[in-house]
């Protein structure tokens, strides 16, 4: 039996829960390095699980862990407080934002007669949270260690480049969903983008008003 | 089954059959379209952006940051710092 045969046999021996995790990790890996295999109209096994995992991780990190870390890192320097209600509100609003954006995409797909399930859109859109997660990680590091960004021009340039890179990556993944999941025509993609821009702007304003600094979109 | 029927059956089995006109072409077209759906045809720009988006984002972000830096100077980094509370 060759190498792949052994791999297959060891995979088959795994319990179902571990197999599910392997599938999810595989989906996450492909989303980063070979997204054409993940972003398609067909329902892929492990895609929704990977999507929910990445969205929840991003939200928990951005809405709960980052403020707690910032509080403990800065309580000796500034007078700040940690409000549990605010953390819960931010978490709930971030989850609602994800579901709402998916609902908007789904309704538009219905309007354009695309025959796409809400689950499929939610799974695909959730995977685009990988750049968000990395942005939140970088933002949290800079919040806890602000001295990284001050005084060193090279460090500031690298940090700026990383933020722009995550933004461009997110935009590319957005257009991949439009092209390969929702399967839009050029006219439809323009309409989608105009509606999305309006919805995203409104959601960013709402999120800012409750203290979410990295938009959870 | 009598001998005559058996002979008929053997003859029928031995007879060469060919699919109806156009069936082969239709089947090939169907298979081709299914394959095209699985692997969509991409323009060179789409290939650059969609095959490896992370690499594309790296290539795009460097000149964009450079351009913003050239226009705004250090005030861009200062603006970014001010956004991080």
PDB file of C-alpha atoms in Angstrom:
ATOM      1  CA  UNK A   1       0.000   0.000   0.000  1.00  0.00           C
ATOM      2  CA  UNK A   2       1.399   3.405  -1.013  1.00  0.00           C
ATOM      3  CA  UNK A   3       1.634   6.626   0.966  1.00  0.00           C
ATOM      4  CA  UNK A   4      -1.855   7.859   0.030  1.00  0.00           C
ATOM      5  CA  UNK A   5      -3.341   4.431   0.768  1.00  0.00           C
ATOM      6  CA  UNK A   6      -1.883   4.569   4.285  1.00  0.00           C
ATOM      7  CA  UNK A   7      -3.180   8.135   4.724  1.00  0.00           C
ATOM      8  CA  UNK A   8      -6.636   7.023   3.602  1.00  0.00           C
ATOM      9  CA  UNK A   9      -6.639   4.034   5.938  1.00  0.00           C
ATOM     10  CA  UNK A  10      -5.543   6.130   8.937  1.00  0.00           C
ATOM     11  CA  UNK A  11      -8.221   8.729   8.032  1.00  0.00           C
ATOM     12  CA  UNK A  12     -10.901   6.016   7.882  1.00  0.00           C
ATOM     13  CA  UNK A  13      -9.874   4.810  11.347  1.00  0.00           C
ATOM     14  CA  UNK A  14     -10.503   8.254  12.896  1.00  0.00           C
ATOM     15  CA  UNK A  15     -13.702   8.753  14.902  1.00  0.00           C
ATOM     16  CA  UNK A  16     -16.368  10.904  13.193  1.00  0.00           C
ATOM     17  CA  UNK A  17     -15.688  14.000  15.325  1.00  0.00           C
ATOM     18  CA  UNK A  18     -11.987  13.999  14.379  1.00  0.00           C
ATOM     19  CA  UNK A  19     -12.871  13.393  10.732  1.00  0.00           C
ATOM     20  CA  UNK A  20     -15.121  16.475  10.887  1.00  0.00           C
ATOM     21  CA  UNK A  21     -12.267  18.519  12.311  1.00  0.00           C
ATOM     22  CA  UNK A  22      -9.916  17.277   9.582  1.00  0.00           C
ATOM     23  CA  UNK A  23     -12.476  18.327   6.953  1.00  0.00           C
ATOM     24  CA  UNK A  24     -12.825  21.762   8.562  1.00  0.00           C
ATOM     25  CA  UNK A  25      -9.059  22.281   8.677  1.00  0.00           C
ATOM     26  CA  UNK A  26      -8.872  21.175   5.049  1.00  0.00           C
ATOM     27  CA  UNK A  27     -11.552  23.745   4.103  1.00  0.00           C
ATOM     28  CA  UNK A  28      -9.721  26.502   5.993  1.00  0.00           C
ATOM     29  CA  UNK A  29      -6.419  25.562   4.344  1.00  0.00           C
ATOM     30  CA  UNK A  30      -8.029  25.588   0.904  1.00  0.00           C
ATOM     31  CA  UNK A  31      -9.750  28.910   1.581  1.00  0.00           C
ATOM     32  CA  UNK A  32      -6.332  30.463   2.135  1.00  0.00           C
ATOM     33  CA  UNK A  33      -4.245  28.694  -0.499  1.00  0.00           C
ATOM     34  CA  UNK A  34      -6.677  27.286  -3.107  1.00  0.00           C
ATOM     35  CA  UNK A  35     -10.017  29.087  -2.685  1.00  0.00           C
ATOM     36  CA  UNK A  36     -11.335  28.069  -6.109  1.00  0.00           C
ATOM     37  CA  UNK A  37     -11.880  24.584  -4.653  1.00  0.00           C
ATOM     38  CA  UNK A  38     -14.009  25.975  -1.805  1.00  0.00           C
ATOM     39  CA  UNK A  39     -16.011  28.826  -3.334  1.00  0.00           C
ATOM     40  CA  UNK A  40     -18.552  27.103  -5.542  1.00  0.00           C
ATOM     41  CA  UNK A  41     -22.310  26.664  -5.770  1.00  0.00           C
ATOM     42  CA  UNK A  42     -22.089  23.047  -4.651  1.00  0.00           C
ATOM     43  CA  UNK A  43     -22.438  22.353  -0.947  1.00  0.00           C
ATOM     44  CA  UNK A  44     -19.004  21.195   0.323  1.00  0.00           C
ATOM     45  CA  UNK A  45     -18.656  18.981   3.371  1.00  0.00           C
ATOM     46  CA  UNK A  46     -17.151  20.793   6.348  1.00  0.00           C
ATOM     47  CA  UNK A  47     -17.624  24.258   4.808  1.00  0.00           C
ATOM     48  CA  UNK A  48     -20.380  25.433   7.159  1.00  0.00           C
ATOM     49  CA  UNK A  49     -18.525  24.077  10.217  1.00  0.00           C
ATOM     50  CA  UNK A  50     -15.310  25.832   9.177  1.00  0.00           C
ATOM     51  CA  UNK A  51     -17.259  28.986   8.442  1.00  0.00           C
ATOM     52  CA  UNK A  52     -19.019  29.087  11.822  1.00  0.00           C
ATOM     53  CA  UNK A  53     -15.729  28.327  13.607  1.00  0.00           C
ATOM     54  CA  UNK A  54     -13.907  31.179  11.909  1.00  0.00           C
ATOM     55  CA  UNK A  55     -16.765  33.671  12.420  1.00  0.00           C
ATOM     56  CA  UNK A  56     -17.213  32.824  16.106  1.00  0.00           C
ATOM     57  CA  UNK A  57     -13.432  32.925  16.707  1.00  0.00           C
ATOM     58  CA  UNK A  58     -13.208  36.359  15.078  1.00  0.00           C
ATOM     59  CA  UNK A  59     -16.174  37.695  17.027  1.00  0.00           C
ATOM     60  CA  UNK A  60     -15.031  36.336  20.399  1.00  0.00           C
ATOM     61  CA  UNK A  61     -11.514  37.646  19.841  1.00  0.00           C
ATOM     62  CA  UNK A  62     -12.667  41.082  18.682  1.00  0.00           C
ATOM     63  CA  UNK A  63     -15.591  41.591  21.053  1.00  0.00           C
ATOM     64  CA  UNK A  64     -14.457  39.856  24.242  1.00  0.00           C
ATOM     65  CA  UNK A  65     -10.779  38.868  24.359  1.00  0.00           C
ATOM     66  CA  UNK A  66      -9.369  42.106  22.827  1.00  0.00           C
ATOM     67  CA  UNK A  67     -11.207  44.486  25.243  1.00  0.00           C
ATOM     68  CA  UNK A  68     -10.260  42.285  28.233  1.00  0.00           C
ATOM     69  CA  UNK A  69      -6.591  42.218  27.181  1.00  0.00           C
ATOM     70  CA  UNK A  70      -6.643  45.983  26.569  1.00  0.00           C
ATOM     71  CA  UNK A  71      -8.199  46.526  30.007  1.00  0.00           C
ATOM     72  CA  UNK A  72      -5.522  44.527  31.819  1.00  0.00           C
ATOM     73  CA  UNK A  73      -2.711  46.068  29.736  1.00  0.00           C
ATOM     74  CA  UNK A  74      -3.869  49.676  30.238  1.00  0.00           C
ATOM     75  CA  UNK A  75      -5.574  49.831  33.629  1.00  0.00           C
ATOM     76  CA  UNK A  76      -2.408  51.238  35.215  1.00  0.00           C
ATOM     77  CA  UNK A  77      -1.975  53.899  32.519  1.00  0.00           C
ATOM     78  CA  UNK A  78      -5.572  55.122  31.959  1.00  0.00           C
ATOM     79  CA  UNK A  79      -8.790  55.171  33.911  1.00  0.00           C
ATOM     80  CA  UNK A  80     -10.850  52.597  32.024  1.00  0.00           C
ATOM     81  CA  UNK A  81     -13.545  50.137  32.960  1.00  0.00           C
ATOM     82  CA  UNK A  82     -14.697  46.791  31.638  1.00  0.00           C
ATOM     83  CA  UNK A  83     -18.423  46.524  31.028  1.00  0.00           C
ATOM     84  CA  UNK A  84     -19.767  42.960  30.699  1.00  0.00           C
ATOM     85  CA  UNK A  85     -23.044  44.155  29.154  1.00  0.00           C
ATOM     86  CA  UNK A  86     -21.102  45.990  26.451  1.00  0.00           C
ATOM     87  CA  UNK A  87     -19.105  42.843  25.638  1.00  0.00           C
ATOM     88  CA  UNK A  88     -22.299  40.789  25.316  1.00  0.00           C
ATOM     89  CA  UNK A  89     -23.898  43.499  23.152  1.00  0.00           C
ATOM     90  CA  UNK A  90     -20.861  43.628  20.855  1.00  0.00           C
ATOM     91  CA  UNK A  91     -20.812  39.835  20.507  1.00  0.00           C
ATOM     92  CA  UNK A  92     -24.544  39.644  19.770  1.00  0.00           C
ATOM     93  CA  UNK A  93     -24.373  42.525  17.283  1.00  0.00           C
ATOM     94  CA  UNK A  94     -21.400  40.963  15.481  1.00  0.00           C
ATOM     95  CA  UNK A  95     -23.247  37.642  15.083  1.00  0.00           C
ATOM     96  CA  UNK A  96     -26.371  39.487  13.944  1.00  0.00           C
ATOM     97  CA  UNK A  97     -24.278  41.419  11.408  1.00  0.00           C
ATOM     98  CA  UNK A  98     -22.971  38.196   9.848  1.00  0.00           C
ATOM     99  CA  UNK A  99     -26.473  36.721   9.614  1.00  0.00           C
ATOM    100  CA  UNK A 100     -27.933  39.990   8.307  1.00  0.00           C
ATOM    101  CA  UNK A 101     -25.339  40.358   5.521  1.00  0.00           C
ATOM    102  CA  UNK A 102     -25.986  36.740   4.497  1.00  0.00           C
ATOM    103  CA  UNK A 103     -29.727  37.482   4.468  1.00  0.00           C
ATOM    104  CA  UNK A 104     -29.163  40.489   2.193  1.00  0.00           C
ATOM    105  CA  UNK A 105     -27.084  38.378  -0.219  1.00  0.00           C
ATOM    106  CA  UNK A 106     -29.673  35.601  -0.107  1.00  0.00           C
ATOM    107  CA  UNK A 107     -32.578  37.985  -0.789  1.00  0.00           C
ATOM    108  CA  UNK A 108     -30.695  39.517  -3.710  1.00  0.00           C
ATOM    109  CA  UNK A 109     -29.947  36.040  -5.042  1.00  0.00           C
ATOM    110  CA  UNK A 110     -33.678  35.241  -4.792  1.00  0.00           C
ATOM    111  CA  UNK A 111     -34.471  38.496  -6.633  1.00  0.00           C
ATOM    112  CA  UNK A 112     -32.103  37.457  -9.418  1.00  0.00           C
ATOM    113  CA  UNK A 113     -33.504  33.875  -9.396  1.00  0.00           C
ATOM    114  CA  UNK A 114     -30.204  32.231  -8.455  1.00  0.00           C
ATOM    115  CA  UNK A 115     -31.665  29.259  -6.543  1.00  0.00           C
ATOM    116  CA  UNK A 116     -29.121  29.343  -3.736  1.00  0.00           C
ATOM    117  CA  UNK A 117     -29.714  28.250  -0.145  1.00  0.00           C
ATOM    118  CA  UNK A 118     -29.144  30.577   2.836  1.00  0.00           C
ATOM    119  CA  UNK A 119     -26.841  27.917   4.329  1.00  0.00           C
ATOM    120  CA  UNK A 120     -24.632  27.954   1.244  1.00  0.00           C
ATOM    121  CA  UNK A 121     -24.279  31.749   1.341  1.00  0.00           C
ATOM    122  CA  UNK A 122     -23.658  31.786   5.110  1.00  0.00           C
ATOM    123  CA  UNK A 123     -20.970  29.097   4.729  1.00  0.00           C
ATOM    124  CA  UNK A 124     -19.204  30.941   1.924  1.00  0.00           C
ATOM    125  CA  UNK A 125     -19.458  34.414   3.505  1.00  0.00           C
ATOM    126  CA  UNK A 126     -18.223  33.092   6.853  1.00  0.00           C
ATOM    127  CA  UNK A 127     -15.016  31.885   5.214  1.00  0.00           C
ATOM    128  CA  UNK A 128     -14.221  35.448   4.151  1.00  0.00           C
ATOM    129  CA  UNK A 129     -13.780  36.233   7.870  1.00  0.00           C
ATOM    130  CA  UNK A 130     -10.217  34.871   7.735  1.00  0.00           C
ATOM    131  CA  UNK A 131      -8.813  38.336   6.803  1.00  0.00           C
ATOM    132  CA  UNK A 132     -11.066  39.823   9.520  1.00  0.00           C
ATOM    133  CA  UNK A 133      -9.598  37.416  12.063  1.00  0.00           C
ATOM    134  CA  UNK A 134      -6.050  38.386  11.103  1.00  0.00           C
ATOM    135  CA  UNK A 135      -6.991  42.082  11.230  1.00  0.00           C
ATOM    136  CA  UNK A 136      -8.427  41.622  14.715  1.00  0.00           C
ATOM    137  CA  UNK A 137      -5.264  39.766  15.812  1.00  0.00           C
ATOM    138  CA  UNK A 138      -3.046  42.585  14.489  1.00  0.00           C
ATOM    139  CA  UNK A 139      -5.310  45.254  15.961  1.00  0.00           C
ATOM    140  CA  UNK A 140      -5.300  43.531  19.371  1.00  0.00           C
ATOM    141  CA  UNK A 141      -1.488  43.259  19.342  1.00  0.00           C
ATOM    142  CA  UNK A 142      -1.245  46.982  18.552  1.00  0.00           C
ATOM    143  CA  UNK A 143      -3.764  47.844  21.269  1.00  0.00           C
ATOM    144  CA  UNK A 144      -1.907  45.863  23.908  1.00  0.00           C
ATOM    145  CA  UNK A 145       1.582  46.856  22.684  1.00  0.00           C
ATOM    146  CA  UNK A 146       1.129  50.365  21.154  1.00  0.00           C
ATOM    147  CA  UNK A 147       4.877  51.019  21.236  1.00  0.00           C
ATOM    148  CA  UNK A 148       5.326  48.666  18.219  1.00  0.00           C
ATOM    149  CA  UNK A 149       3.736  51.244  15.920  1.00  0.00           C
ATOM    150  CA  UNK A 150       5.324  54.386  17.350  1.00  0.00           C
ATOM    151  CA  UNK A 151       8.764  55.694  16.470  1.00  0.00           C
ATOM    152  CA  UNK A 152       9.752  52.968  13.999  1.00  0.00           C
ATOM    153  CA  UNK A 153       8.964  53.941  10.403  1.00  0.00           C
ATOM    154  CA  UNK A 154       9.679  50.462   9.007  1.00  0.00           C
ATOM    155  CA  UNK A 155       7.376  48.806  11.554  1.00  0.00           C
ATOM    156  CA  UNK A 156       4.668  51.384  10.806  1.00  0.00           C
ATOM    157  CA  UNK A 157       5.044  50.735   7.055  1.00  0.00           C
ATOM    158  CA  UNK A 158       4.794  46.951   7.531  1.00  0.00           C
ATOM    159  CA  UNK A 159       1.728  47.335   9.755  1.00  0.00           C
ATOM    160  CA  UNK A 160       0.023  49.653   7.250  1.00  0.00           C
ATOM    161  CA  UNK A 161       0.823  47.190   4.443  1.00  0.00           C
ATOM    162  CA  UNK A 162      -0.654  44.317   6.455  1.00  0.00           C
ATOM    163  CA  UNK A 163      -3.894  46.209   7.131  1.00  0.00           C
ATOM    164  CA  UNK A 164      -4.256  47.090   3.445  1.00  0.00           C
ATOM    165  CA  UNK A 165      -3.369  43.514   2.454  1.00  0.00           C
ATOM    166  CA  UNK A 166      -6.135  42.076   4.655  1.00  0.00           C
ATOM    167  CA  UNK A 167      -8.575  44.607   3.197  1.00  0.00           C
ATOM    168  CA  UNK A 168      -7.642  43.714  -0.396  1.00  0.00           C
ATOM    169  CA  UNK A 169      -7.810  39.996   0.446  1.00  0.00           C
ATOM    170  CA  UNK A 170     -11.309  40.452   1.858  1.00  0.00           C
ATOM    171  CA  UNK A 171     -12.375  42.357  -1.261  1.00  0.00           C
ATOM    172  CA  UNK A 172     -11.038  39.572  -3.512  1.00  0.00           C
ATOM    173  CA  UNK A 173     -12.927  36.937  -1.495  1.00  0.00           C
ATOM    174  CA  UNK A 174     -16.093  39.075  -1.765  1.00  0.00           C
ATOM    175  CA  UNK A 175     -15.793  39.100  -5.561  1.00  0.00           C
ATOM    176  CA  UNK A 176     -15.084  35.341  -5.543  1.00  0.00           C
ATOM    177  CA  UNK A 177     -18.409  34.782  -3.788  1.00  0.00           C
ATOM    178  CA  UNK A 178     -20.147  36.986  -6.347  1.00  0.00           C
ATOM    179  CA  UNK A 179     -18.479  35.165  -9.258  1.00  0.00           C
ATOM    180  CA  UNK A 180     -18.424  31.517  -8.156  1.00  0.00           C
ATOM    181  CA  UNK A 181     -21.038  31.086  -5.413  1.00  0.00           C
ATOM    182  CA  UNK A 182     -23.835  33.473  -6.395  1.00  0.00           C
ATOM    183  CA  UNK A 183     -22.805  33.329 -10.063  1.00  0.00           C
ATOM    184  CA  UNK A 184     -23.677  36.932 -10.892  1.00  0.00           C
ATOM    185  CA  UNK A 185     -23.589  38.622 -14.279  1.00  0.00           C
ATOM    186  CA  UNK A 186     -21.590  41.914 -14.581  1.00  0.00           C
ATOM    187  CA  UNK A 187     -24.834  43.939 -14.237  1.00  0.00           C
ATOM    188  CA  UNK A 188     -25.891  41.981 -11.155  1.00  0.00           C
ATOM    189  CA  UNK A 189     -22.470  42.349  -9.542  1.00  0.00           C
ATOM    190  CA  UNK A 190     -22.767  46.152  -9.869  1.00  0.00           C
ATOM    191  CA  UNK A 191     -26.187  46.084  -8.171  1.00  0.00           C
ATOM    192  CA  UNK A 192     -24.889  43.704  -5.480  1.00  0.00           C
ATOM    193  CA  UNK A 193     -21.902  45.961  -4.813  1.00  0.00           C
ATOM    194  CA  UNK A 194     -24.001  49.151  -4.565  1.00  0.00           C
ATOM    195  CA  UNK A 195     -26.444  47.483  -2.148  1.00  0.00           C
ATOM    196  CA  UNK A 196     -23.584  45.889  -0.175  1.00  0.00           C
ATOM    197  CA  UNK A 197     -21.766  49.231   0.106  1.00  0.00           C
ATOM    198  CA  UNK A 198     -24.880  50.886   1.551  1.00  0.00           C
ATOM    199  CA  UNK A 199     -25.554  47.987   3.938  1.00  0.00           C
ATOM    200  CA  UNK A 200     -21.912  47.738   5.034  1.00  0.00           C
ATOM    201  CA  UNK A 201     -21.695  51.499   5.698  1.00  0.00           C
ATOM    202  CA  UNK A 202     -24.838  51.413   7.831  1.00  0.00           C
ATOM    203  CA  UNK A 203     -23.578  48.364   9.749  1.00  0.00           C
ATOM    204  CA  UNK A 204     -20.134  49.907  10.330  1.00  0.00           C
ATOM    205  CA  UNK A 205     -21.781  53.039  11.785  1.00  0.00           C
ATOM    206  CA  UNK A 206     -23.977  50.904  14.074  1.00  0.00           C
ATOM    207  CA  UNK A 207     -21.000  48.773  15.148  1.00  0.00           C
ATOM    208  CA  UNK A 208     -18.872  51.848  15.861  1.00  0.00           C
ATOM    209  CA  UNK A 209     -21.655  53.275  18.011  1.00  0.00           C
ATOM    210  CA  UNK A 210     -21.493  50.243  20.351  1.00  0.00           C
ATOM    211  CA  UNK A 211     -17.688  50.231  20.446  1.00  0.00           C
ATOM    212  CA  UNK A 212     -16.735  47.653  17.795  1.00  0.00           C
ATOM    213  CA  UNK A 213     -13.591  49.098  16.247  1.00  0.00           C
ATOM    214  CA  UNK A 214     -12.770  46.418  13.664  1.00  0.00           C
ATOM    215  CA  UNK A 215     -15.912  45.992  11.527  1.00  0.00           C
ATOM    216  CA  UNK A 216     -17.276  42.445  11.733  1.00  0.00           C
ATOM    217  CA  UNK A 217     -18.446  42.197   8.151  1.00  0.00           C
TER     218      UNK A 217
ATOM    219  CA  UNK B   1     -38.589 -20.531 -25.378  1.00  0.00           C
ATOM    220  CA  UNK B   2     -38.621 -22.633 -28.543  1.00  0.00           C
ATOM    221  CA  UNK B   3     -35.754 -23.020 -31.031  1.00  0.00           C
ATOM    222  CA  UNK B   4     -37.059 -20.373 -33.391  1.00  0.00           C
ATOM    223  CA  UNK B   5     -37.343 -17.772 -30.649  1.00  0.00           C
ATOM    224  CA  UNK B   6     -33.877 -18.716 -29.402  1.00  0.00           C
ATOM    225  CA  UNK B   7     -32.446 -18.234 -32.902  1.00  0.00           C
ATOM    226  CA  UNK B   8     -34.127 -14.811 -33.132  1.00  0.00           C
ATOM    227  CA  UNK B   9     -32.681 -13.790 -29.782  1.00  0.00           C
ATOM    228  CA  UNK B  10     -29.153 -14.868 -30.749  1.00  0.00           C
ATOM    229  CA  UNK B  11     -29.465 -12.944 -34.008  1.00  0.00           C
ATOM    230  CA  UNK B  12     -30.665  -9.865 -32.139  1.00  0.00           C
ATOM    231  CA  UNK B  13     -27.693 -10.063 -29.739  1.00  0.00           C
ATOM    232  CA  UNK B  14     -25.225 -10.474 -32.606  1.00  0.00           C
ATOM    233  CA  UNK B  15     -26.606  -7.483 -34.504  1.00  0.00           C
ATOM    234  CA  UNK B  16     -24.451  -4.362 -34.254  1.00  0.00           C
ATOM    235  CA  UNK B  17     -26.319  -1.509 -32.633  1.00  0.00           C
ATOM    236  CA  UNK B  18     -25.525   2.154 -32.883  1.00  0.00           C
ATOM    237  CA  UNK B  19     -26.895   5.002 -30.741  1.00  0.00           C
ATOM    238  CA  UNK B  20     -29.473   7.329 -32.284  1.00  0.00           C
ATOM    239  CA  UNK B  21     -28.242  10.257 -34.351  1.00  0.00           C
ATOM    240  CA  UNK B  22     -26.841  13.099 -32.221  1.00  0.00           C
ATOM    241  CA  UNK B  23     -26.847  11.174 -28.908  1.00  0.00           C
ATOM    242  CA  UNK B  24     -23.043  10.858 -28.767  1.00  0.00           C
ATOM    243  CA  UNK B  25     -22.597  14.581 -29.449  1.00  0.00           C
ATOM    244  CA  UNK B  26     -25.186  15.472 -26.810  1.00  0.00           C
ATOM    245  CA  UNK B  27     -23.475  13.276 -24.208  1.00  0.00           C
ATOM    246  CA  UNK B  28     -20.055  14.765 -24.960  1.00  0.00           C
ATOM    247  CA  UNK B  29     -21.451  18.300 -24.709  1.00  0.00           C
ATOM    248  CA  UNK B  30     -23.081  17.487 -21.361  1.00  0.00           C
ATOM    249  CA  UNK B  31     -19.838  16.060 -19.931  1.00  0.00           C
ATOM    250  CA  UNK B  32     -17.861  19.053 -21.241  1.00  0.00           C
ATOM    251  CA  UNK B  33     -20.285  21.554 -19.697  1.00  0.00           C
ATOM    252  CA  UNK B  34     -20.158  19.711 -16.344  1.00  0.00           C
ATOM    253  CA  UNK B  35     -16.349  19.843 -16.400  1.00  0.00           C
ATOM    254  CA  UNK B  36     -16.385  23.531 -17.322  1.00  0.00           C
ATOM    255  CA  UNK B  37     -18.703  24.214 -14.408  1.00  0.00           C
ATOM    256  CA  UNK B  38     -16.295  22.467 -12.044  1.00  0.00           C
ATOM    257  CA  UNK B  39     -13.297  24.360 -13.380  1.00  0.00           C
ATOM    258  CA  UNK B  40     -14.494  27.746 -14.630  1.00  0.00           C
ATOM    259  CA  UNK B  41     -12.646  29.474 -17.423  1.00  0.00           C
ATOM    260  CA  UNK B  42     -10.794  32.480 -16.012  1.00  0.00           C
ATOM    261  CA  UNK B  43      -9.343  35.544 -17.680  1.00  0.00           C
ATOM    262  CA  UNK B  44      -5.660  36.316 -16.848  1.00  0.00           C
ATOM    263  CA  UNK B  45      -6.716  38.989 -14.316  1.00  0.00           C
ATOM    264  CA  UNK B  46      -9.182  36.583 -12.675  1.00  0.00           C
ATOM    265  CA  UNK B  47      -6.469  33.914 -12.540  1.00  0.00           C
ATOM    266  CA  UNK B  48      -4.119  36.357 -10.811  1.00  0.00           C
ATOM    267  CA  UNK B  49      -6.781  37.435  -8.312  1.00  0.00           C
ATOM    268  CA  UNK B  50      -8.724  34.249  -7.675  1.00  0.00           C
ATOM    269  CA  UNK B  51      -6.203  31.390  -7.873  1.00  0.00           C
ATOM    270  CA  UNK B  52      -4.084  32.730  -4.999  1.00  0.00           C
ATOM    271  CA  UNK B  53      -5.856  35.741  -3.458  1.00  0.00           C
ATOM    272  CA  UNK B  54      -3.358  36.016  -0.609  1.00  0.00           C
ATOM    273  CA  UNK B  55      -0.470  36.420  -3.049  1.00  0.00           C
ATOM    274  CA  UNK B  56      -2.506  38.900  -5.124  1.00  0.00           C
ATOM    275  CA  UNK B  57      -3.323  40.891  -1.976  1.00  0.00           C
ATOM    276  CA  UNK B  58       0.412  41.026  -1.117  1.00  0.00           C
ATOM    277  CA  UNK B  59       1.288  42.273  -4.603  1.00  0.00           C
ATOM    278  CA  UNK B  60      -1.465  44.917  -4.550  1.00  0.00           C
ATOM    279  CA  UNK B  61      -1.002  46.139  -0.970  1.00  0.00           C
ATOM    280  CA  UNK B  62       2.710  46.988  -1.272  1.00  0.00           C
ATOM    281  CA  UNK B  63       2.418  49.603  -4.066  1.00  0.00           C
ATOM    282  CA  UNK B  64      -0.856  50.910  -2.581  1.00  0.00           C
ATOM    283  CA  UNK B  65       0.801  51.472   0.804  1.00  0.00           C
ATOM    284  CA  UNK B  66       3.806  53.007  -0.946  1.00  0.00           C
ATOM    285  CA  UNK B  67       1.559  55.394  -2.882  1.00  0.00           C
ATOM    286  CA  UNK B  68      -0.416  56.396   0.236  1.00  0.00           C
ATOM    287  CA  UNK B  69       2.832  56.854   2.143  1.00  0.00           C
ATOM    288  CA  UNK B  70       4.257  58.985  -0.679  1.00  0.00           C
ATOM    289  CA  UNK B  71       1.186  61.240  -0.649  1.00  0.00           C
ATOM    290  CA  UNK B  72       0.523  61.452   3.101  1.00  0.00           C
ATOM    291  CA  UNK B  73       3.979  60.793   4.523  1.00  0.00           C
ATOM    292  CA  UNK B  74       4.208  59.857   8.183  1.00  0.00           C
ATOM    293  CA  UNK B  75       0.777  61.332   8.814  1.00  0.00           C
ATOM    294  CA  UNK B  76      -0.697  58.084   7.427  1.00  0.00           C
ATOM    295  CA  UNK B  77       0.951  56.074  10.202  1.00  0.00           C
ATOM    296  CA  UNK B  78      -0.123  58.730  12.708  1.00  0.00           C
ATOM    297  CA  UNK B  79      -3.702  58.510  11.429  1.00  0.00           C
ATOM    298  CA  UNK B  80      -3.606  54.745  11.765  1.00  0.00           C
ATOM    299  CA  UNK B  81      -2.265  55.014  15.316  1.00  0.00           C
ATOM    300  CA  UNK B  82      -5.030  57.449  16.222  1.00  0.00           C
ATOM    301  CA  UNK B  83      -7.630  54.911  15.022  1.00  0.00           C
ATOM    302  CA  UNK B  84      -6.224  52.271  17.371  1.00  0.00           C
ATOM    303  CA  UNK B  85      -7.542  53.123  20.798  1.00  0.00           C
TER     304      UNK B  85
END
